[in-house]
Short mmCIF file of C-alpha atoms in Angstrom, two decimals:
data_model
loop_
_atom_site.label_atom_id
_atom_site.label_comp_id
_atom_site.label_asym_id
_atom_site.label_seq_id
_atom_site.Cartn_x
_atom_site.Cartn_y
_atom_site.Cartn_z
CA MET G 1 122.71 106.73 114.62
CA ALA G 2 124.65 104.48 112.29
CA SER G 3 125.92 106.19 109.16
CA ARG G 4 125.41 105.07 105.62
CA SER G 5 128.16 102.89 104.21
CA PRO G 6 130.49 104.93 101.95
CA LYS G 7 130.67 101.96 99.55
CA ALA G 8 126.91 101.83 99.06
CA PRO G 9 125.88 102.88 95.53
CA ASP G 10 123.93 106.12 95.19
CA VAL G 11 120.72 104.61 93.80
CA SER G 12 117.29 105.86 92.91
CA GLY G 13 114.16 103.83 92.43
CA ILE G 14 110.64 102.86 93.39
CA LEU G 15 109.49 100.57 96.19
CA VAL G 16 106.01 99.10 96.33
CA ILE G 17 105.09 98.85 100.02
CA ASP G 18 102.13 96.87 101.33
CA LYS G 19 101.12 99.41 103.99
CA PRO G 20 99.82 97.91 107.23
CA GLN G 21 96.80 99.19 109.11
CA GLY G 22 97.23 101.71 111.91
CA VAL G 23 100.01 103.89 110.53
CA THR G 24 100.08 106.86 108.18
CA SER G 25 101.66 106.97 104.74
CA HIS G 26 104.20 109.40 106.22
CA ASP G 27 105.13 106.74 108.80
CA VAL G 28 105.96 104.33 105.98
CA VAL G 29 108.06 106.97 104.21
CA ALA G 30 109.94 107.53 107.48
CA ALA G 31 110.60 103.78 107.74
CA VAL G 32 112.05 103.70 104.21
CA ARG G 33 114.08 106.83 104.87
CA GLY G 34 115.56 105.22 107.97
CA ALA G 35 116.30 101.90 106.27
CA LEU G 36 118.01 103.49 103.25
CA HIS G 37 119.54 106.39 105.20
CA MET G 38 118.35 108.81 102.55
CA ARG G 39 116.51 112.07 103.01
CA ARG G 40 114.95 112.30 99.58
CA VAL G 41 112.00 109.92 99.94
CA GLY G 42 108.33 110.49 99.10
CA HIS G 43 105.15 108.65 98.21
CA ALA G 44 102.51 108.77 95.46
CA GLY G 45 98.99 108.86 96.87
CA THR G 46 98.09 108.92 100.56
CA LEU G 47 96.40 105.97 102.29
CA ASP G 48 94.41 106.61 105.47
CA PRO G 49 95.72 104.93 108.65
CA MET G 50 92.76 102.52 108.49
CA ALA G 51 93.65 101.43 104.96
CA THR G 52 96.17 98.82 103.82
CA GLY G 53 97.78 97.96 100.52
CA VAL G 54 99.83 99.51 97.74
CA LEU G 55 101.82 102.59 98.67
CA ILE G 56 104.33 103.68 96.03
CA VAL G 57 107.48 105.10 97.62
CA GLY G 58 110.15 106.78 95.54
CA PHE G 59 113.65 107.72 96.65
CA GLY G 60 116.49 109.68 95.14
CA TYR G 61 115.74 111.00 91.66
CA ALA G 62 112.75 108.65 91.40
CA THR G 63 110.78 111.16 93.49
CA ARG G 64 110.45 113.07 90.20
CA LEU G 65 108.33 110.19 88.86
CA LEU G 66 105.84 110.31 91.74
CA ASN G 67 103.82 113.15 90.22
CA TYR G 68 103.12 110.93 87.21
CA ILE G 69 102.31 107.84 89.28
CA VAL G 70 99.88 109.64 91.58
CA GLY G 71 97.50 110.29 88.69
CA ALA G 72 97.16 106.62 87.72
CA ASP G 73 93.92 104.68 88.05
CA LYS G 74 93.60 102.59 91.21
CA THR G 75 91.80 99.44 92.35
CA TYR G 76 90.49 98.96 95.87
CA GLU G 77 88.82 96.14 97.77
CA ALA G 78 86.58 97.33 100.58
CA THR G 79 83.75 96.53 102.94
CA ILE G 80 80.79 98.91 103.03
CA ARG G 81 78.50 98.76 106.04
CA LEU G 82 74.91 99.74 105.21
CA GLY G 83 72.61 100.86 108.00
CA GLN G 84 75.11 102.94 109.95
CA ARG G 85 76.68 106.37 109.42
CA THR G 86 79.79 107.75 111.11
CA THR G 87 81.28 111.19 111.58
CA THR G 88 84.22 110.37 109.29
CA ASP G 89 82.45 108.05 106.81
CA ASP G 90 84.68 105.20 107.98
CA ALA G 91 85.16 102.96 111.02
CA ASP G 92 87.51 105.43 112.72
CA GLY G 93 84.63 107.83 113.36
CA ASP G 94 81.81 107.85 115.88
CA ILE G 95 78.54 106.18 114.88
CA LEU G 96 75.71 108.65 114.39
CA PRO G 97 72.30 107.71 115.81
CA TRP G 98 69.30 107.76 113.49
CA GLY G 99 66.44 110.21 113.83
CA SER G 100 68.17 112.65 116.14
CA ALA G 101 70.04 115.07 113.89
CA PRO G 102 69.16 117.26 110.90
CA ALA G 103 70.29 116.07 107.51
CA ASP G 104 73.32 117.81 106.09
CA ALA G 105 73.31 119.54 102.74
CA HIS G 106 74.32 116.40 100.84
CA ASP G 107 72.26 113.85 102.82
CA LEU G 108 70.31 111.97 100.16
CA THR G 109 68.58 109.73 102.72
CA ALA G 110 66.38 112.57 103.90
CA ALA G 111 63.03 113.07 102.20
CA SER G 112 62.38 116.02 104.54
CA ASP G 113 64.44 118.03 107.00
CA SER G 114 65.08 115.12 109.37
CA VAL G 115 67.09 111.93 109.28
CA PRO G 116 65.05 108.68 109.00
CA SER G 117 64.26 106.91 112.25
CA GLN G 118 66.06 103.75 113.30
CA GLU G 119 62.85 101.78 112.66
CA ASP G 120 62.63 103.16 109.11
CA VAL G 121 66.23 102.19 108.40
CA ALA G 122 65.75 98.68 109.81
CA ALA G 123 62.65 98.18 107.65
CA ARG G 124 64.52 99.34 104.54
CA LEU G 125 67.40 96.96 105.29
CA ARG G 126 65.00 94.02 105.65
CA ALA G 127 63.48 94.85 102.26
CA LEU G 128 66.82 95.38 100.51
CA THR G 129 68.02 92.87 97.89
CA ARG G 130 71.34 92.41 96.16
CA ASP G 131 69.64 93.37 92.89
CA ASP G 132 68.59 96.67 94.49
CA VAL G 133 72.19 97.41 95.45
CA GLU G 134 73.69 96.43 92.10
CA ARG G 135 71.05 98.34 90.16
CA MET G 136 71.70 101.48 92.21
CA ILE G 137 75.44 101.12 91.64
CA ALA G 138 74.91 100.77 87.88
CA GLU G 139 72.58 103.79 87.77
CA ARG G 140 74.42 106.20 90.05
CA PHE G 141 78.03 105.12 90.59
CA LEU G 142 79.56 104.09 87.26
CA GLY G 143 81.30 106.30 84.73
CA ARG G 144 81.93 109.98 85.35
CA ILE G 145 80.20 111.17 88.53
CA GLU G 146 80.32 114.18 90.83
CA GLN G 147 81.62 113.35 94.30
CA VAL G 148 81.81 115.47 97.46
CA PRO G 149 84.88 114.33 99.48
CA SER G 150 84.56 113.49 103.15
CA THR G 151 84.95 116.43 105.52
CA PHE G 152 87.72 114.42 107.18
CA SER G 153 89.79 114.28 103.98
CA ALA G 154 93.28 115.72 103.49
CA ILE G 155 92.05 118.36 101.05
CA LYS G 156 93.33 121.84 101.88
CA ILE G 157 90.98 124.75 102.48
CA HIS G 158 92.81 128.10 102.60
CA GLY G 159 96.00 126.26 103.51
CA GLN G 160 94.49 124.03 106.21
CA ARG G 161 93.62 120.34 105.96
CA ALA G 162 89.88 119.65 105.97
CA TYR G 163 90.28 117.02 108.71
CA ASP G 164 92.05 119.54 110.98
CA LEU G 165 89.20 122.01 110.56
CA ALA G 166 86.60 119.28 111.14
CA ARG G 167 88.33 118.12 114.34
CA GLU G 168 88.29 121.73 115.57
CA GLY G 169 84.50 121.72 115.17
CA LYS G 170 84.52 124.18 112.27
CA ASP G 171 82.11 123.94 109.36
CA VAL G 172 83.77 122.30 106.37
CA GLU G 173 82.16 122.70 102.96
CA LEU G 174 83.89 120.92 100.09
CA GLU G 175 82.91 121.33 96.47
CA ALA G 176 81.79 118.35 94.40
CA ARG G 177 84.44 117.24 91.94
CA PRO G 178 84.33 114.91 88.93
CA VAL G 179 85.76 111.41 89.28
CA THR G 180 85.47 108.33 87.08
CA ILE G 181 84.38 104.91 88.36
CA HIS G 182 85.48 102.30 85.83
CA ALA G 183 84.13 99.30 87.76
CA PHE G 184 82.17 98.86 91.00
CA THR G 185 81.52 95.19 91.73
CA VAL G 186 79.75 93.56 94.68
CA LEU G 187 81.91 90.54 95.57
CA ASP G 188 79.91 89.31 98.55
CA CYS G 189 77.21 90.53 100.90
CA ASP G 190 75.01 89.65 103.85
CA ILE G 191 71.92 89.64 101.63
CA PRO G 192 70.93 86.07 100.62
CA GLY G 193 68.98 87.16 97.55
CA SER G 194 66.20 88.92 99.43
CA ALA G 195 67.04 90.30 102.85
CA ASN G 196 65.01 89.20 105.86
CA THR G 197 65.18 89.77 109.58
CA ASP G 198 67.67 86.92 110.13
CA SER G 199 70.12 88.23 107.51
CA VAL G 200 70.41 91.67 109.08
CA ASN G 201 73.26 91.77 111.58
CA THR G 202 72.86 93.28 115.02
CA GLY G 203 76.60 93.64 115.59
CA SER G 204 78.37 96.95 115.27
CA VAL G 205 81.72 98.64 114.79
CA ASN G 206 81.92 99.83 118.38
CA ASP G 207 80.91 97.83 121.45
CA ASP G 208 78.39 100.48 122.52
CA ALA G 209 76.79 100.90 119.11
CA VAL G 210 74.10 98.20 119.26
CA ALA G 211 71.58 100.96 120.00
CA TYR G 212 72.24 102.46 116.59
CA GLY G 213 70.55 99.61 114.77
CA PRO G 214 71.23 96.64 112.48
CA HIS G 215 73.45 96.61 109.43
CA LEU G 216 74.38 94.77 106.24
CA ASP G 217 77.94 94.43 104.94
CA LEU G 218 79.00 94.52 101.28
CA ALA G 219 82.41 93.36 100.07
CA VAL G 220 83.19 95.35 96.92
CA ARG G 221 85.95 95.99 94.39
CA VAL G 222 86.27 99.45 92.85
CA THR G 223 88.48 100.57 89.98
CA CYS G 224 88.52 104.33 89.70
CA SER G 225 90.37 107.45 88.68
CA SER G 226 92.83 109.22 90.92
CA GLY G 227 91.13 111.49 93.42
CA THR G 228 88.20 109.16 94.14
CA TYR G 229 87.30 108.75 97.81
CA ILE G 230 86.05 105.25 98.58
CA ARG G 231 84.72 106.52 101.91
CA ALA G 232 82.52 108.93 99.99
CA LEU G 233 81.30 106.10 97.74
CA ALA G 234 80.29 104.11 100.83
CA ARG G 235 78.55 107.15 102.32
CA ASP G 236 76.71 108.03 99.11
CA LEU G 237 75.64 104.47 98.29
CA GLY G 238 74.08 104.26 101.75
CA ARG G 239 72.36 107.59 101.21
CA VAL G 240 70.73 106.76 97.88
CA LEU G 241 69.56 103.42 99.32
CA GLY G 242 68.02 105.33 102.20
CA VAL G 243 69.90 103.44 104.93
CA GLY G 244 73.18 105.30 105.35
CA GLY G 245 76.59 103.74 105.04
CA HIS G 246 80.27 103.93 105.87
CA LEU G 247 83.52 102.13 105.16
CA THR G 248 84.79 99.46 107.57
CA ARG G 249 87.71 98.05 105.53
CA LEU G 250 89.83 99.41 102.69
CA ARG G 251 92.69 97.80 100.80
CA ARG G 252 94.36 99.29 97.74
CA VAL G 253 95.45 96.41 95.52
CA ARG G 254 96.70 98.31 92.48
CA VAL G 255 98.08 101.71 91.47
CA GLY G 256 98.52 101.90 87.71
CA SER G 257 100.81 99.00 86.77
CA PHE G 258 101.98 98.42 90.36
CA ASP G 259 100.13 95.51 91.96
CA VAL G 260 100.16 94.26 95.54
CA THR G 261 100.70 90.66 94.36
CA ALA G 262 104.04 91.38 92.62
CA SER G 263 107.06 89.52 93.96
CA ASN G 264 108.98 92.75 94.65
CA VAL G 265 106.40 94.09 97.10
CA VAL G 266 107.80 94.94 100.54
CA THR G 267 105.48 93.99 103.38
CA ALA G 268 105.42 95.86 106.68
CA HIS G 269 103.80 95.65 110.09
CA THR G 270 103.08 97.97 112.98
CA GLU G 271 104.62 98.04 116.43
CA ASN G 272 103.63 100.26 119.32
CA ARG G 273 106.43 102.42 120.67
CA THR G 274 106.25 104.24 124.00
CA PHE G 275 108.30 107.38 124.59
CA THR G 276 108.35 110.55 126.65
CA ASN G 277 107.67 113.74 124.72
CA ARG G 278 109.10 117.21 125.35
CA ASP G 279 106.33 117.97 127.83
CA GLY G 280 107.28 114.96 129.94
CA GLU G 281 104.18 113.02 128.88
CA THR G 282 104.34 109.29 128.17
CA VAL G 283 103.04 108.69 124.64
CA THR G 284 102.38 105.43 122.80
CA ARG G 285 102.03 105.46 119.05
CA ALA G 286 102.21 102.97 116.21
CA LYS G 287 105.32 102.80 114.05
CA ALA G 288 105.73 101.21 110.61
CA ILE G 289 108.31 98.41 110.53
CA LEU G 290 109.53 97.12 107.17
CA ASP G 291 109.79 93.33 106.95
CA VAL G 292 113.49 93.18 106.04
CA PRO G 293 116.38 91.73 108.10
CA ASN G 294 116.79 93.67 111.33
CA ASP G 295 119.09 91.73 113.64
CA GLN G 296 121.51 93.24 116.11
CA ALA G 297 124.69 92.51 114.18
CA THR G 298 127.19 95.29 113.62
CA THR G 299 126.35 95.30 109.90
CA VAL G 300 122.63 95.76 110.49
CA VAL G 301 122.47 99.06 108.56
CA ASP G 302 124.15 97.64 105.46
CA ASP G 303 122.17 94.37 105.74
CA ARG G 304 118.80 96.11 105.94
CA ARG G 305 119.68 98.55 103.18
CA THR G 306 120.95 95.79 100.90
CA ALA G 307 117.89 93.64 101.57
CA LEU G 308 115.57 96.54 100.73
CA LEU G 309 117.47 97.39 97.55
CA THR G 310 116.83 93.89 96.20
CA ARG G 311 113.14 94.87 96.01
CA VAL G 312 113.73 98.16 94.18
CA ILE G 313 112.22 98.83 90.77
CA GLY G 314 114.95 100.69 88.90
CA MET G 315 114.41 104.03 87.19
CA PRO G 316 113.99 102.83 83.57
CA GLN G 317 111.55 100.06 84.53
CA ALA G 318 109.61 102.32 86.89
CA ALA G 319 109.26 104.83 84.05
CA ARG G 320 108.10 102.14 81.61
CA LEU G 321 105.47 101.03 84.12
CA THR G 322 104.29 104.61 84.58
CA LEU G 323 104.49 106.37 81.19
CA PRO G 324 104.70 105.69 77.47
CA HIS G 325 108.37 105.30 76.62
CA LEU G 326 110.66 106.26 73.76
CA ASP G 327 113.96 104.52 73.03
CA ILE G 328 116.62 107.06 72.13
CA THR G 329 120.30 107.05 71.14
CA ASP G 330 123.23 108.09 73.31
CA ASP G 331 123.60 111.25 71.20
CA GLU G 332 119.95 112.14 71.75
CA ALA G 333 120.42 111.53 75.47
CA LYS G 334 123.24 114.10 75.49
CA GLU G 335 121.04 116.62 73.69
CA LEU G 336 118.21 116.19 76.19
CA ARG G 337 120.55 116.56 79.15
CA PHE G 338 121.70 119.87 77.70
CA GLY G 339 118.06 120.94 77.53
CA ARG G 340 117.87 120.65 73.75
CA ARG G 341 115.10 119.23 71.60
CA ILE G 342 115.18 115.93 69.73
CA ASP G 343 113.50 114.96 66.47
CA HIS G 344 110.72 112.81 67.87
CA VAL G 345 107.05 113.69 68.30
CA VAL G 346 105.12 112.50 71.37
CA ALA G 347 101.45 112.98 72.14
CA GLU G 348 101.77 113.03 75.94
CA PRO G 349 104.50 113.03 78.61
CA THR G 350 106.86 110.20 77.65
CA ALA G 351 109.91 108.58 79.25
CA ALA G 352 113.00 108.91 77.05
CA ILE G 353 115.28 105.93 77.74
CA ALA G 354 118.75 105.17 76.36
CA GLY G 355 119.58 101.52 77.01
CA ASN G 356 119.16 101.08 80.77
CA ASP G 357 119.35 104.80 81.53
CA LEU G 358 116.27 106.98 82.12
CA VAL G 359 117.27 110.27 80.53
CA ALA G 360 114.22 112.54 80.68
CA ILE G 361 110.50 112.97 80.55
CA VAL G 362 109.77 114.65 77.24
CA GLU G 363 106.72 116.47 75.88
CA ARG G 364 105.71 117.74 72.47
CA ALA G 365 107.48 120.94 71.43
CA ASN G 366 106.13 121.31 67.86
CA SER G 367 105.00 119.17 64.96
CA ARG G 368 108.49 117.67 64.55
CA GLN G 369 110.23 117.78 67.93
CA SER G 370 109.99 117.00 71.62
CA LYS G 371 111.60 118.85 74.51
CA PRO G 372 112.64 117.74 78.01
CA SER G 373 110.33 118.69 80.88
CA VAL G 374 112.19 116.66 83.53
CA VAL G 375 115.83 115.63 83.16
CA PHE G 376 117.58 112.89 85.13
CA PRO G 377 121.35 112.69 85.67
CA ALA G 378 123.21 109.82 84.06
CA ALA G 379 123.04 106.73 86.27
CA SER G 380 126.32 105.13 87.32
CA ALA G 381 126.86 101.53 86.26
CA GLU G 382 126.91 100.53 89.95
CA ALA G 383 123.56 102.20 90.61
CA VAL G 384 121.98 100.66 87.52
CA THR G 385 123.10 97.19 88.59
CA ALA G 386 121.86 97.66 92.14
CA ALA G 387 118.39 98.82 91.10
CA ALA G 388 117.71 96.78 87.98
CA GLU G 389 115.88 93.84 89.61
CA PRO G 390 112.86 93.15 87.37
CA LEU G 391 109.30 93.38 88.64
CA SER G 392 107.43 90.11 88.26
#
């Protein structure tokens, strides 16, 4: 493998990646790690393989900012399919037939101990109006709500991921947790005012799923707190409407101040790669490919790394986009880097910045002073120049 150029500046920063469908967030991190030839790379907030959109990737010392970014509010655009349920609450799961299985503990569609019949669901879909959907959203899915995550989520139960336990056929019981839905807007739908037989689609996610009944699709935009599962929103909206539901498309368009439309965003695509594993089996899997120069010239490593660095959001700007910030003097920067307090009072974690140098994240120490909770080494002039491209 080609080695990193010894002349390349040792930089840290944030990249906003537009994650493609079909790969994991870890696959994108691996692509950035390979392009920059750096080990210290991480991301803020996992996206499912089915999902696309904003994935914040930090490298170098910027990985220390990821814990602050991950808690930011997020905006998603999605398609919710009403009339069908799946095992995973999204299009990657198997469609569940109506009327043949007992309702689970959280199944709000069930008035008794059984799931509604396919005929009942079809009748409810035909009677459904856009006003019905928007009224239910306003009543049940705005503000602070309690949400039970999908059993196929990445939440850990006694050290194991919920989706691993679910795939092993084990019972997974997750506790409801509070989340905040700031906005939940229906952008478009298959319901032309009042649904009728002609407006209810007979298509389906899978080719063999026609037997599982008709459906209606809603295009929605959701702005929510960190920790909200859009799959669970789709599932629960379908439940309270009495028709079931799941997610067929998900795109994250914003994380905090980082937006997918910004000029610095790095796009990516997927390519299938076939290889032989240690057991001698031929395996094909998707790989994330960053859309930066990747020719076969001898300088390909430096070219790709340089091209990617032109999209980097430097440390001071990334901090300003993530946290409140405090401008400090060079003397105060020295004090913070020695672990000492400075005579400023902050109400919450705040980025302390001296010129174009992110010095520390500070927090309140007492009524007169703040203390460093995270300290960053002084950036070299070369690194600052390389990673100071503004976000627009």
